[in-house]
Structure formats: C-alpha cells, structure tokens
Coordinates of C-alpha atoms and ligand atoms in Angstrom, one line a residue:
M1 CA 103.5 107.5 69.8
I2 CA 100.6 104.9 69.7
T3 CA 97.4 106.5 68.3
Q4 CA 95.3 103.5 67.5
C5 CA 95.1 100.3 69.6
E6 CA 94.3 96.9 68.2
K7 CA 90.9 95.4 69.2
S8 CA 91.3 92.0 70.8
E9 CA 88.3 89.6 70.9
E10 CA 89.9 87.7 73.8
L11 CA 90.3 90.9 75.8
D12 CA 86.8 91.9 75.0
Q13 CA 85.5 88.5 76.2
L14 CA 87.5 89.0 79.6
V15 CA 86.1 92.5 80.0
E16 CA 82.5 91.3 79.5
R17 CA 83.0 88.5 82.0
A18 CA 84.6 91.0 84.5
R19 CA 81.8 93.5 83.9
T20 CA 79.2 91.3 85.5
Y21 CA 81.0 92.1 88.9
T22 CA 80.2 95.9 88.6
S23 CA 76.8 95.3 90.1
K24 CA 78.4 94.2 93.3
G25 CA 80.2 97.4 93.7
K26 CA 79.4 101.1 94.2
V27 CA 80.7 104.3 92.8
A28 CA 82.5 106.7 95.2
D29 CA 80.3 109.5 96.2
Y30 CA 82.2 111.1 99.2
I31 CA 83.6 113.3 96.5
P32 CA 80.3 114.4 95.0
A33 CA 81.5 114.9 91.4
L34 CA 82.6 111.3 91.2
G35 CA 79.2 110.0 92.0
Q36 CA 78.1 110.8 88.5
A37 CA 80.2 108.1 86.9
D38 CA 78.7 105.1 85.1
P39 CA 78.8 102.1 87.5
N40 CA 78.7 99.6 84.7
A41 CA 81.7 101.0 82.7
L42 CA 84.8 98.9 82.3
S43 CA 87.6 99.5 79.9
I44 CA 91.3 98.5 79.5
A45 CA 94.3 99.4 77.4
V46 CA 97.5 97.4 77.4
H47 CA 100.7 98.9 76.0
Y48 CA 103.8 96.8 75.4
T49 CA 107.5 97.9 75.3
D50 CA 107.7 96.8 71.7
G51 CA 105.0 99.4 70.6
R52 CA 101.9 97.0 70.4
C53 CA 98.8 98.0 72.1
L54 CA 95.5 96.3 72.9
A55 CA 92.3 97.9 74.0
A56 CA 88.8 96.9 75.0
G57 CA 85.8 99.0 76.1
D58 CA 85.6 102.8 75.8
T59 CA 89.3 103.6 76.3
E60 CA 89.1 107.2 75.2
K61 CA 86.7 108.2 78.0
T62 CA 88.4 110.3 80.6
F63 CA 88.4 109.8 84.4
T64 CA 90.5 111.4 87.1
L65 CA 93.7 109.9 88.6
Q66 CA 92.7 110.3 92.3
S67 CA 95.1 108.1 94.3
I68 CA 97.0 106.9 91.1
S69 CA 98.5 110.4 91.3
K70 CA 100.3 109.3 94.5
V71 CA 102.7 107.2 92.4
L72 CA 103.6 110.3 90.3
T73 CA 104.1 112.6 93.1
L74 CA 106.2 110.1 94.9
A75 CA 108.5 109.8 91.9
L76 CA 108.8 113.5 91.6
A77 CA 109.3 114.3 95.2
I78 CA 112.2 111.7 95.4
M79 CA 113.6 113.3 92.2
D80 CA 113.3 116.8 93.9
N81 CA 114.6 116.0 97.4
G82 CA 116.4 112.6 97.3
E83 CA 115.4 109.4 99.1
D84 CA 116.7 110.3 102.6
Y85 CA 114.7 113.5 102.8
V86 CA 111.5 111.8 101.6
F87 CA 111.8 108.7 103.8
E88 CA 112.6 110.7 106.9
R89 CA 109.2 112.0 106.8
V90 CA 107.1 109.1 105.3
G91 CA 107.6 105.4 106.0
M92 CA 107.9 102.3 103.8
E93 CA 105.5 99.9 105.5
P94 CA 102.2 98.6 104.3
T95 CA 99.1 99.2 106.6
G96 CA 96.2 97.1 107.3
D97 CA 94.0 100.3 107.6
P98 CA 91.8 102.0 105.0
F99 CA 93.5 104.6 102.7
N100 CA 92.1 107.6 104.6
S101 CA 92.7 106.3 108.2
I102 CA 94.1 108.7 110.8
A103 CA 94.6 106.1 113.4
K104 CA 98.2 105.1 112.9
L105 CA 99.4 108.7 112.8
E106 CA 98.6 109.0 116.5
T107 CA 99.8 105.6 117.6
M108 CA 103.1 105.5 115.7
V109 CA 106.1 106.9 117.6
P110 CA 107.6 109.2 116.2
S111 CA 104.4 110.2 114.3
K112 CA 104.9 109.7 110.6
P113 CA 102.6 108.3 107.9
L114 CA 103.3 104.7 107.2
N115 CA 103.7 104.9 103.5
P116 CA 103.3 107.3 100.6
M117 CA 100.2 105.5 99.0
I118 CA 97.8 106.2 101.9
N119 CA 96.3 109.7 102.0
A120 CA 98.5 110.9 105.0
G121 CA 101.7 109.9 103.4
A122 CA 100.6 111.2 99.9
L123 CA 99.7 114.6 101.4
A124 CA 103.1 114.7 103.0
V125 CA 104.8 113.8 99.7
T126 CA 102.8 116.5 97.8
N127 CA 104.0 119.0 100.5
M128 CA 107.6 118.2 99.4
L129 CA 107.2 119.1 95.8
S130 CA 109.6 121.8 94.5
G131 CA 108.2 125.1 93.3
N132 CA 107.4 128.6 94.6
T133 CA 103.6 128.5 94.1
I134 CA 100.8 126.0 93.8
E135 CA 100.7 126.7 90.0
E136 CA 104.3 126.1 89.6
K137 CA 104.2 122.8 91.5
L138 CA 101.1 121.6 89.7
G139 CA 102.7 122.8 86.4
R140 CA 105.8 120.6 87.1
L141 CA 103.5 117.6 87.9
L142 CA 101.5 118.1 84.7
A143 CA 104.7 118.4 82.7
F144 CA 105.8 115.1 84.1
V145 CA 102.5 113.5 83.0
H146 CA 102.9 115.1 79.6
D147 CA 106.4 113.6 79.3
M148 CA 105.2 110.1 80.3
T149 CA 102.0 110.2 77.9
G150 CA 103.4 112.4 75.1
K151 CA 100.1 114.3 75.4
T152 CA 100.6 118.0 76.3
H153 CA 96.9 118.8 76.5
I154 CA 96.4 116.7 79.7
T155 CA 95.2 118.9 82.6
Y156 CA 93.0 118.6 85.7
S157 CA 89.2 118.8 86.0
S158 CA 88.4 121.9 88.0
K159 CA 84.9 120.5 88.6
V160 CA 86.3 117.4 90.4
A161 CA 89.0 119.3 92.2
E162 CA 86.5 121.9 93.6
S163 CA 84.1 119.2 94.5
E164 CA 86.9 117.5 96.6
F165 CA 88.2 120.7 98.0
K166 CA 84.9 121.5 99.5
T167 CA 84.5 118.1 101.1
A168 CA 88.0 117.2 102.0
N169 CA 87.6 117.5 105.7
L170 CA 89.2 114.2 106.7
N171 CA 92.3 115.1 104.6
R172 CA 92.4 118.5 106.3
S173 CA 92.4 116.7 109.6
L174 CA 95.4 114.5 108.5
C175 CA 97.3 117.6 107.4
Y176 CA 96.7 119.6 110.6
F177 CA 97.8 116.6 112.7
M178 CA 100.9 116.3 110.6
K179 CA 101.6 120.0 110.8
E180 CA 101.5 119.8 114.6
H181 CA 104.0 117.0 114.4
H182 CA 106.3 118.9 111.9
I183 CA 105.9 116.3 109.1
I184 CA 104.4 118.9 106.8
K185 CA 105.0 122.7 106.7
G186 CA 103.2 125.7 105.1
D187 CA 99.6 126.5 104.6
V188 CA 97.2 123.5 104.9
E189 CA 94.5 125.0 102.6
E190 CA 97.2 125.5 99.9
L191 CA 98.3 121.9 100.3
I192 CA 94.7 120.6 100.0
D193 CA 94.3 122.9 96.9
L194 CA 97.3 121.3 95.3
Y195 CA 96.4 117.8 96.3
T196 CA 92.9 118.0 95.1
K197 CA 94.1 119.3 91.8
Q198 CA 96.7 116.5 91.5
C199 CA 94.0 113.9 92.2
A200 CA 91.7 115.6 89.6
I201 CA 94.2 115.2 86.6
E202 CA 92.1 113.7 83.8
V203 CA 93.4 110.8 81.7
N204 CA 92.0 108.0 79.7
C205 CA 93.0 104.3 79.8
N206 CA 95.6 104.7 77.0
D207 CA 97.3 107.5 78.9
L208 CA 97.3 105.4 82.0
A209 CA 98.7 102.4 80.2
R210 CA 101.4 104.7 78.8
I211 CA 102.4 105.9 82.2
G212 CA 102.4 102.3 83.5
L213 CA 104.7 101.4 80.5
V214 CA 107.2 104.1 81.5
I215 CA 107.3 102.8 85.1
A216 CA 107.5 99.2 83.8
N217 CA 110.4 100.2 81.4
E218 CA 112.6 101.3 84.3
G219 CA 111.5 105.0 83.9
K220 CA 112.5 105.3 80.3
D221 CA 110.3 106.4 77.4
P222 CA 110.0 103.1 75.5
E223 CA 110.0 104.8 72.0
T224 CA 112.9 107.3 72.5
G225 CA 114.9 105.6 75.4
R226 CA 114.8 109.0 77.1
E227 CA 115.0 108.8 80.9
I228 CA 111.9 110.3 82.5
I229 CA 112.3 108.7 86.0
P230 CA 115.7 107.5 87.2
K231 CA 115.9 103.7 87.3
Q232 CA 116.3 103.5 91.1
I233 CA 113.2 105.7 91.7
S234 CA 111.1 103.6 89.2
R235 CA 112.2 100.5 91.3
I236 CA 111.1 102.2 94.5
V237 CA 107.7 103.2 93.0
K238 CA 107.1 99.7 91.7
T239 CA 107.9 98.2 95.0
F240 CA 105.4 100.5 96.8
M241 CA 102.8 99.6 94.2
V242 CA 103.3 95.9 95.1
T243 CA 103.3 96.4 98.9
C244 CA 100.7 99.3 99.3
G245 CA 99.2 100.0 95.9
M246 CA 95.8 98.5 96.6
Y247 CA 95.7 99.6 100.3
N248 CA 94.5 97.0 102.7
A249 CA 93.9 94.6 99.8
S250 CA 97.5 94.7 98.6
G251 CA 98.4 91.3 99.9
E252 CA 95.4 89.5 98.3
F253 CA 96.1 91.4 95.1
A254 CA 99.7 90.3 95.1
I255 CA 98.7 86.7 95.4
K256 CA 95.8 86.8 93.0
V257 CA 97.3 89.1 90.4
G258 CA 100.9 89.7 91.2
I259 CA 101.6 92.8 89.1
P260 CA 102.8 96.1 90.6
A261 CA 99.6 98.3 90.6
K262 CA 97.9 101.3 92.0
S263 CA 94.1 102.1 92.3
G264 CA 92.2 105.3 92.6
V265 CA 88.6 106.0 93.8
S266 CA 87.4 107.1 90.4
G267 CA 87.9 103.4 89.4
G268 CA 91.2 103.6 87.7
I269 CA 94.0 101.1 88.1
I270 CA 97.4 101.5 86.6
A271 CA 99.7 98.3 86.5
A272 CA 103.3 98.0 85.4
Y273 CA 104.7 94.6 84.5
P274 CA 108.4 95.1 84.7
N275 CA 110.2 95.4 81.3
K276 CA 107.1 94.2 79.4
L277 CA 103.9 96.2 79.6
G278 CA 101.7 99.0 81.2
I279 CA 98.0 98.5 81.8
G280 CA 95.3 101.3 82.2
I281 CA 91.9 100.2 83.5
C282 CA 88.8 102.2 84.4
G283 CA 85.8 100.7 86.1
P284 CA 84.1 103.2 88.5
A285 CA 82.2 100.7 90.7
L286 CA 84.4 100.1 93.8
D287 CA 84.7 97.3 96.4
D288 CA 84.5 98.0 100.1
K289 CA 88.3 98.8 100.2
G290 CA 87.9 101.6 97.5
N291 CA 89.3 99.6 94.6
S292 CA 87.6 99.0 91.2
I293 CA 85.7 95.7 91.7
A294 CA 85.5 94.8 88.0
G295 CA 89.0 96.1 87.4
I296 CA 90.5 93.7 89.9
K297 CA 88.5 90.8 88.6
L298 CA 89.8 91.6 85.2
L299 CA 93.4 91.7 86.3
E300 CA 92.9 88.4 88.1
M301 CA 91.5 86.8 85.0
M302 CA 94.3 88.1 82.8
S303 CA 97.0 87.1 85.3
A304 CA 95.6 83.6 85.5
R305 CA 95.2 83.2 81.7
Y306 CA 98.5 84.8 80.6
G307 CA 100.6 83.9 83.7
L308 CA 101.3 87.5 84.5
S309 CA 102.3 87.2 88.1
I310 CA 105.9 88.5 88.7
F311 CA 106.3 86.1 91.6
Ligands
DON1 O1 92.1 111.9 99.0 C1 91.2 111.2 98.5 O2 90.4 110.8 99.2 C2 91.0 111.1 97.0 N1 91.3 112.2 96.3 C3 91.8 109.9 96.6 C4 91.6 108.7 97.3 C5 91.7 107.4 96.5 O3 91.8 107.5 95.3 C6 91.9 106.1 97.2 N2 91.9 105.1 96.3 N3 91.4 104.1 96.0

C-alpha cells in the first residue's frame, strides 16, 4: 500500500497554473455544509499500476465523494443484481441536461432515468443495493471503498449528510416521480437518507486516485491482483465515465481530456486511464455545470502535455 507519494515539480507547476482558474468558479452551496470549502484549493494524486505515485497540493485534506459515489454504487448494484435488472430500470444514454434535471423523466416513454450518473439514475441505482437496512447497505458500500483504498477507517461525514438530507427537496421530487412510475420501490425518506450518506463518504486525493486505479486496472487490486470489481463491470463503469461522467460537459471533456472521469459537487474528480493510472483531484470551485473548474483545466493541461487521451 502506497503511504508516501513523490513530489513532482512539474506537477506542482501545472497545479499552480490551473489554480489561477479557481477565481472564475464558485463553491457549491445548495448543500450548505459544502459552502465552507476553500475556493482556492487544488490538489492532485496520480497512482500508477506499477506502484509509483505522484502528488501536488494538500492531498491529505478530505472532501466528500458526492456524485463520484455514483460510480461505486453502479458497480455494486450490477454486482448485486446483474446487468439486465439494472438497465431495465436505468438507461445508458448521455443527457444534455444538468445533473439534477427532472425534465426527461416526464418526457421519456416509458419513464426511466437516462443514465446512472445523473441524480435520478443514481437514486434508482442506490435503491437497488442489496441489504435489509440502510446501515447494512451503507456498510456494504463502505466495505467496497475499504477494499479499493485499503483504508478501513473511511466513513461518511454526518455533518455533510445531514446538511444535504435537510435540503434535498429536488432529489425527493425525483424519487417520488420515479416511485409513481415503479422505477424505485420502498420508502423515499430512507432512500434519501442512504443516498445523502453515500454522497458524504469522506476521502482524500490519494484515496480517490487509488479507487481510480482499481477501475483503471480492470477492477483488480494492482498490488495483490485480487478482483474487487469484475472486469466486465469495470468496463461498463469506465464507459459511463466517458459518456456521462462530466454531465452535460462530457463531450467537451472527452475531446479536451479524453480520460474516463467522474466529478462531484464538492470539487472532486476521479479519473481512470485504462491499465495505467488512477487520478484523484480536489478543487472545490465549480464551473456552471457543477464540475471543478481548475480540476478540469489541470486535466486538460496534463492530457495535452503527456498525451493522455485514450482516443
Ligand atoms: O445529489 C446531489 O445533488 C449531490 N449529493 C451530488 C451532486 C453532484 O455531485 C453533482 N456533481 N457534479
């Protein structure tokens, strides 16, 4: 297990160049607890399959996964239920709408969320996780995170979870609409409770890069070779990261960066370069689509300099 990353002057320079963009972004505050983040912060960890690791910025500082958790719940839900069950209820198509839009749920016939990366699709996926209670389901998700990071102390921030639970009225609306259309079942408040806790799982850039590395490494732990996610499911997850991971900026991101990635409103970005490396970034100032503004710039610079596009 990597404990200490090498410092890289070149990466430091790229981070400082990208950091200048933070002033053009804004920290998310629709979840009040996220509004306290430092808008100028920017850090990155890069973990390679051969065990090397580079870091720049404050990579030990924790932040919540937010929508990055959607990648993990998708993998777990497919492992629990199989592909057919999951994709009968959630689609595979990108959307040009914002991550929390309700519009397509009404206009799509039959009504089903377009993909598992937008909020509606992710809520439906969380509803599919196996377990008898919220605690059991959350415990299984945390164990999955522990397997991927090798860190068994990782848990969720109750402060951020409670802050989102109190204000998640749009997500509640999506759930009630989906319940009416039999896409989800059970108690909506319990689902919102589980979803807000999943989004509030706290990691640092190294943890995120390690999760990205497992996804990049076809679901296997790069050190032990143990399978954590079946290869076919890690392939599905990476494909969704390319087509839907940055929401309605996914096309531009694929052209300018070209690495499977997923963002969260806390400013996190996870990226998985197949068979090579995992990246974890945190930069809380967001662009108007809810993606880390400096984090995306940093990935653009890295992709251009090191030829990282998979296309
Ligand atoms: O459901 C929400 O609104 C948040 N918990 C997560 C949204 C999110 O991270 C969108 N990402 N950029």
